[in-house]
Coordinates of C-alpha atoms in Angstrom, one line a residue:
S1 CA 2.5 7.1 -21.7
A2 CA -0.9 5.2 -20.6
Q3 CA -0.4 7.6 -17.6
Y4 CA -0.7 11.0 -19.8
V5 CA -3.6 9.5 -22.2
S6 CA -5.3 8.7 -19.1
K7 CA -5.0 11.9 -17.1
V8 CA -6.3 13.7 -20.3
R9 CA -9.7 11.8 -20.4
T10 CA -9.9 12.2 -16.8
Y11 CA -10.1 16.0 -16.8
K12 CA -11.9 15.6 -20.6
K13 CA -14.4 15.3 -18.9
T14 CA -14.6 18.8 -16.7
L15 CA -12.6 21.0 -18.9
S16 CA -12.1 22.0 -22.9
L17 CA -9.7 19.6 -24.8
N18 CA -6.9 22.1 -24.8
E19 CA -7.1 22.9 -20.9
A20 CA -7.6 18.8 -20.4
V21 CA -4.0 18.6 -22.3
E22 CA -2.4 21.8 -20.6
K23 CA -3.0 20.1 -17.3
A24 CA -2.5 16.6 -17.6
V25 CA 1.0 17.6 -19.2
E26 CA 1.8 20.1 -16.1
E27 CA 0.5 17.1 -13.7
C28 CA 2.8 14.6 -15.8
I29 CA 5.7 17.3 -15.0
R30 CA 5.3 17.8 -11.3
E31 CA 5.0 13.9 -11.2
G32 CA 8.0 12.6 -13.3
I33 CA 5.9 11.0 -15.8
L34 CA 8.0 11.8 -19.7
R35 CA 9.2 15.1 -17.5
E36 CA 12.3 16.0 -19.8
F37 CA 10.7 14.8 -22.5
L38 CA 7.6 16.5 -21.7
L39 CA 9.8 19.8 -21.2
A40 CA 11.8 19.7 -23.7
N41 CA 8.4 19.1 -26.3
K42 CA 5.5 20.8 -24.4
A43 CA 4.7 22.9 -27.2
E44 CA 4.8 19.5 -29.7
V45 CA 3.3 17.4 -27.3
V46 CA -0.3 19.9 -26.6
A47 CA -0.3 20.4 -30.4
M48 CA -0.3 16.6 -31.5
S49 CA -2.5 15.8 -28.5
I50 CA -5.0 17.9 -29.4
F51 CA -4.6 16.6 -33.2
E52 CA -5.1 13.1 -32.1
Y53 CA -7.9 13.6 -29.8
D54 CA -9.9 15.7 -32.8
R55 CA -8.9 12.4 -34.9
E56 CA -10.5 9.8 -32.4
W57 CA -13.3 11.8 -31.9
E58 CA -14.0 11.7 -35.9
E59 CA -13.5 8.4 -35.7
E60 CA -15.9 7.5 -33.0
L61 CA -18.3 9.6 -34.7
L62 CA -18.1 7.8 -38.0
R63 CA -18.1 4.6 -36.3
K64 CA -22.0 6.1 -35.0
E65 CA -23.1 7.2 -38.1
E66 CA -22.2 3.7 -39.8
F67 CA -23.5 1.9 -36.9
E68 CA -26.7 3.4 -37.5
A69 CA -27.1 3.9 -41.1
G70 CA -26.8 -0.3 -40.7
R71 CA -29.6 -0.1 -38.4
E72 CA -31.9 2.0 -40.9
E73 CA -31.0 -0.3 -43.6
E74 CA -31.9 -3.7 -41.4
R75 CA -35.1 -1.8 -40.6
K76 CA -35.6 -1.3 -44.4
N77 CA -35.0 -4.8 -44.9
T78 CA -37.3 -5.5 -42.1
E79 CA -40.0 -3.6 -43.7
K80 CA -39.3 -4.9 -47.2
E81 CA -39.7 -8.8 -45.8
R82 CA -42.9 -7.6 -44.2
R83 CA -44.2 -6.9 -47.2
R84 CA -43.1 -9.1 -49.3
A85 CA -44.3 -11.9 -46.9
D86 CA -47.8 -9.7 -47.3
S87 CA -48.5 -10.1 -50.6
E88 CA -47.5 -13.8 -50.9
K89 CA -50.0 -14.2 -48.3
L90 CA -52.5 -12.2 -50.4
R91 CA -51.9 -14.4 -53.5
A92 CA -51.9 -17.0 -51.7
D93 CA -55.4 -16.4 -50.5
N94 CA -56.2 -15.0 -54.5
A95 CA -55.1 -18.5 -55.3
E96 CA -57.2 -20.4 -52.9
R97 CA -60.1 -18.2 -53.6
E98 CA -59.6 -19.0 -57.4
L99 CA -59.5 -22.5 -56.5
L100 CA -62.9 -22.6 -54.5
Y101 CA -64.6 -20.9 -57.5
L102 CA -63.1 -23.3 -60.0
K103 CA -64.7 -26.6 -57.8
E104 CA -68.2 -25.2 -57.0
K105 CA -68.0 -24.2 -60.9
L106 CA -66.9 -28.1 -61.8
A107 CA -69.6 -29.3 -59.0
L108 CA -72.3 -26.7 -60.6
L109 CA -70.9 -28.4 -64.2
E110 CA -71.1 -32.3 -63.0
G111 CA -74.5 -31.7 -61.2
K112 CA -76.4 -30.6 -64.7

C-alpha cells in the first residue's frame, strides 16, 4: 500500500529503519489499512520492508556513484580537450614562426 510505504518513509527520517517499519505497521493496523493482511503476516512484512528499503538504498547509492563517475569522466575529457587544443595552438604557433623564418630567409636570398 502506498500509505504504508509513505508512513515508513516519514518515520525513517527520525527513527531507525526497524523502528520506522514497526511503527508504520502498528499505525496501519490501528487505522485499518491492510489490517487483516498485516495482522496475519506482520513478521514477513517487517522483514520484507527492511529488505526492500535496504535494496532501494543500495540502488540509490549505486546511481550516485555512477553519476559521480560520469562527472569525473566528463572532467577528464574536458581536460583532454583543453590539452589537445593547447598542443594544436603550440603547433600552429611553431608553424607560423617557421613560415616567417623561411620568408625572411627567402627575402635575404632574393636581396643578394
